C-alpha cells in the first residue's frame, strides 16, 4: 500500500504553518486535498489520514473527523487516560500506525496529512515513498508569516519531481483543471508529485 505525504508548502522556504494553523485559505486547494485523500478506486475500501495531535486540534470541530476517511491521530499522551473522540483511532508511534494500516485490508491508500513534526519524522523513514506537494508562491512580494517548515534539504536530496501524467495516474481520474497554475488571492500554486530517487 502506498504511503504518501500530502502537504501545501510556500516556496522557497517550504513553510507550512503559522501559529497552529495554515498561513493561507485556499478554497480550491482544500477541495484538492479532500478529493485526493478521499478517492478510492475500490468502492469497498477507504483511505486513511494520519496526523499529529496539533493538526487534529487545528481542524475546526465541525469538520472532524475528516469524513469518508479513516482518521488516525499520533500522540505521546497516555492512550488509556485519553478520552477518545468517536470515529478516530490513536497511536503513540508513527511507524506502528503505518504498519498496522498496511495490514488492514479495507484501507486502500495511506496519507500523512501533517503537521511538521509528523511530516519531518515520517519522511526520513523508508515507509514514505510519495510526496504530493502543492507548491505555493505568493504573486506579490507580500511577507507570509510562518513558524513551521518541511525538511526542504532532505526532500530535494532524496526525492525527485515527477510529471503531471504520473501525478494524474497516482490520483486516478480526477479533474486537475486545464491550467498548471491556479491563482487564488495573493497566491498562485501548482500540484506536484515527488517519488523517492
Ligand atoms: N500546509 C499544510 O499542508 C499543513 C500544515 N499544517 C500546519 O502544521 C502545524 C502543526 O504542525 P506541528 O506543530 O509540527 O504539530 P503536529 O500536527 O505534527 O502535531 C505534533 C504533535 O504530534 C504528536 N507527535 C509528534 N511526533 C510524535 C511521535 N514521534 N510520537 C508520538 N506522538 C508524536 C505530539 O502530540 P502530543 O503533544 O499530544 O503528545 C506532538 O505534540 C500547524 O501550523 C498546521 O496548520 C498541518 C497540516 C497540513
Ligand atoms: C487543506 C490543506 C491541506 N492541503 C494539502 N495539500 N495537504 C494537507 N495535508 C492539507 C491539510 C491539512 C490539515 C488541516 C489543517 C487545518 O488547519 C487549520 C484545517 C484543515 C481543514 C480540514 C477540513 C476542513 C477545514 C479545514 O475547513 C473546512 O473543512 C485541515
Short mmCIF file of N, CA and C and ligand atoms in Angstrom, two decimals, residues 6-8 21-22 29-30 32-33 55 58-60 63 66 113-114 119 134, ligand 2:
data_model
loop_
_atom_site.label_atom_id
_atom_site.label_comp_id
_atom_site.label_asym_id
_atom_site.label_seq_id
_atom_site.Cartn_x
_atom_site.Cartn_y
_atom_site.Cartn_z
N UNK A 6 0.90 14.33 2.01
CA UNK A 6 0.21 15.37 1.24
C UNK A 6 0.29 16.66 2.03
N UNK A 7 0.77 17.72 1.38
CA UNK A 7 1.09 18.97 2.08
C UNK A 7 1.01 20.14 1.11
N UNK A 8 0.68 21.32 1.62
CA UNK A 8 0.76 22.56 0.83
C UNK A 8 1.87 23.39 1.44
N UNK A 21 -1.97 27.16 12.74
CA UNK A 21 -2.94 26.99 11.65
C UNK A 21 -2.25 27.21 10.30
N UNK A 22 -3.04 27.13 9.24
CA UNK A 22 -2.47 27.29 7.89
C UNK A 22 -2.24 28.76 7.61
N UNK A 29 -7.60 24.50 -3.21
CA UNK A 29 -6.57 23.62 -2.66
C UNK A 29 -7.17 22.67 -1.61
N UNK A 30 -8.09 23.22 -0.81
CA UNK A 30 -8.79 22.41 0.20
C UNK A 30 -9.61 21.33 -0.50
N UNK A 32 -8.96 20.01 -3.49
CA UNK A 32 -7.98 19.03 -4.00
C UNK A 32 -7.59 18.08 -2.87
N UNK A 33 -7.27 18.62 -1.71
CA UNK A 33 -6.87 17.81 -0.55
C UNK A 33 -7.98 16.81 -0.21
N UNK A 55 -2.33 19.06 14.63
CA UNK A 55 -3.08 19.25 13.38
C UNK A 55 -4.53 18.86 13.60
N UNK A 58 -6.27 21.59 15.10
CA UNK A 58 -6.39 22.79 14.26
C UNK A 58 -7.53 22.65 13.26
N UNK A 59 -8.05 21.44 13.10
CA UNK A 59 -9.20 21.26 12.19
C UNK A 59 -10.45 21.68 12.96
N UNK A 60 -11.27 22.58 12.39
CA UNK A 60 -12.48 23.02 13.10
C UNK A 60 -13.32 21.82 13.54
N UNK A 63 -15.67 19.97 11.43
CA UNK A 63 -15.17 19.29 10.23
C UNK A 63 -14.32 18.06 10.56
N UNK A 66 -12.31 13.92 9.64
CA UNK A 66 -12.48 14.17 8.20
C UNK A 66 -13.35 13.05 7.63
N UNK A 113 -1.11 13.65 6.70
CA UNK A 113 -1.66 14.96 6.37
C UNK A 113 -1.12 16.06 7.27
N UNK A 114 -0.12 15.78 8.08
CA UNK A 114 0.53 16.85 8.84
C UNK A 114 0.60 16.54 10.33
N UNK A 119 5.37 15.13 9.60
CA UNK A 119 5.98 15.09 8.27
C UNK A 119 7.48 14.79 8.39
N UNK A 134 1.64 20.65 -2.82
CA UNK A 134 1.10 21.81 -3.52
C UNK A 134 2.11 22.93 -3.32
C1 LIG B 2 -6.35 21.56 3.21
C2 LIG B 2 -4.96 21.92 3.46
C3 LIG B 2 -4.05 20.83 3.08
N1 LIG B 2 -3.61 20.79 1.82
C4 LIG B 2 -2.73 19.85 1.45
N2 LIG B 2 -2.30 19.83 0.19
N3 LIG B 2 -2.28 18.91 2.30
C5 LIG B 2 -2.70 18.90 3.57
N4 LIG B 2 -2.25 17.98 4.43
C6 LIG B 2 -3.63 19.85 3.99
C7 LIG B 2 -4.10 19.82 5.33
C8 LIG B 2 -4.50 19.69 6.42
C9 LIG B 2 -4.95 19.52 7.78
C10 LIG B 2 -5.83 20.63 8.09
C11 LIG B 2 -5.33 21.68 8.82
C12 LIG B 2 -6.19 22.71 9.14
O1 LIG B 2 -5.63 23.71 9.88
C13 LIG B 2 -6.46 24.77 10.20
C14 LIG B 2 -7.54 22.72 8.75
C15 LIG B 2 -7.99 21.65 7.96
C16 LIG B 2 -9.36 21.58 7.49
C17 LIG B 2 -9.89 20.38 7.03
C18 LIG B 2 -11.18 20.29 6.57
C19 LIG B 2 -11.95 21.42 6.55
C20 LIG B 2 -11.42 22.61 7.01
C21 LIG B 2 -10.14 22.73 7.47
O2 LIG B 2 -12.38 23.59 6.88
C22 LIG B 2 -13.41 23.01 6.09
O3 LIG B 2 -13.23 21.60 6.14
C23 LIG B 2 -7.13 20.58 7.64
#
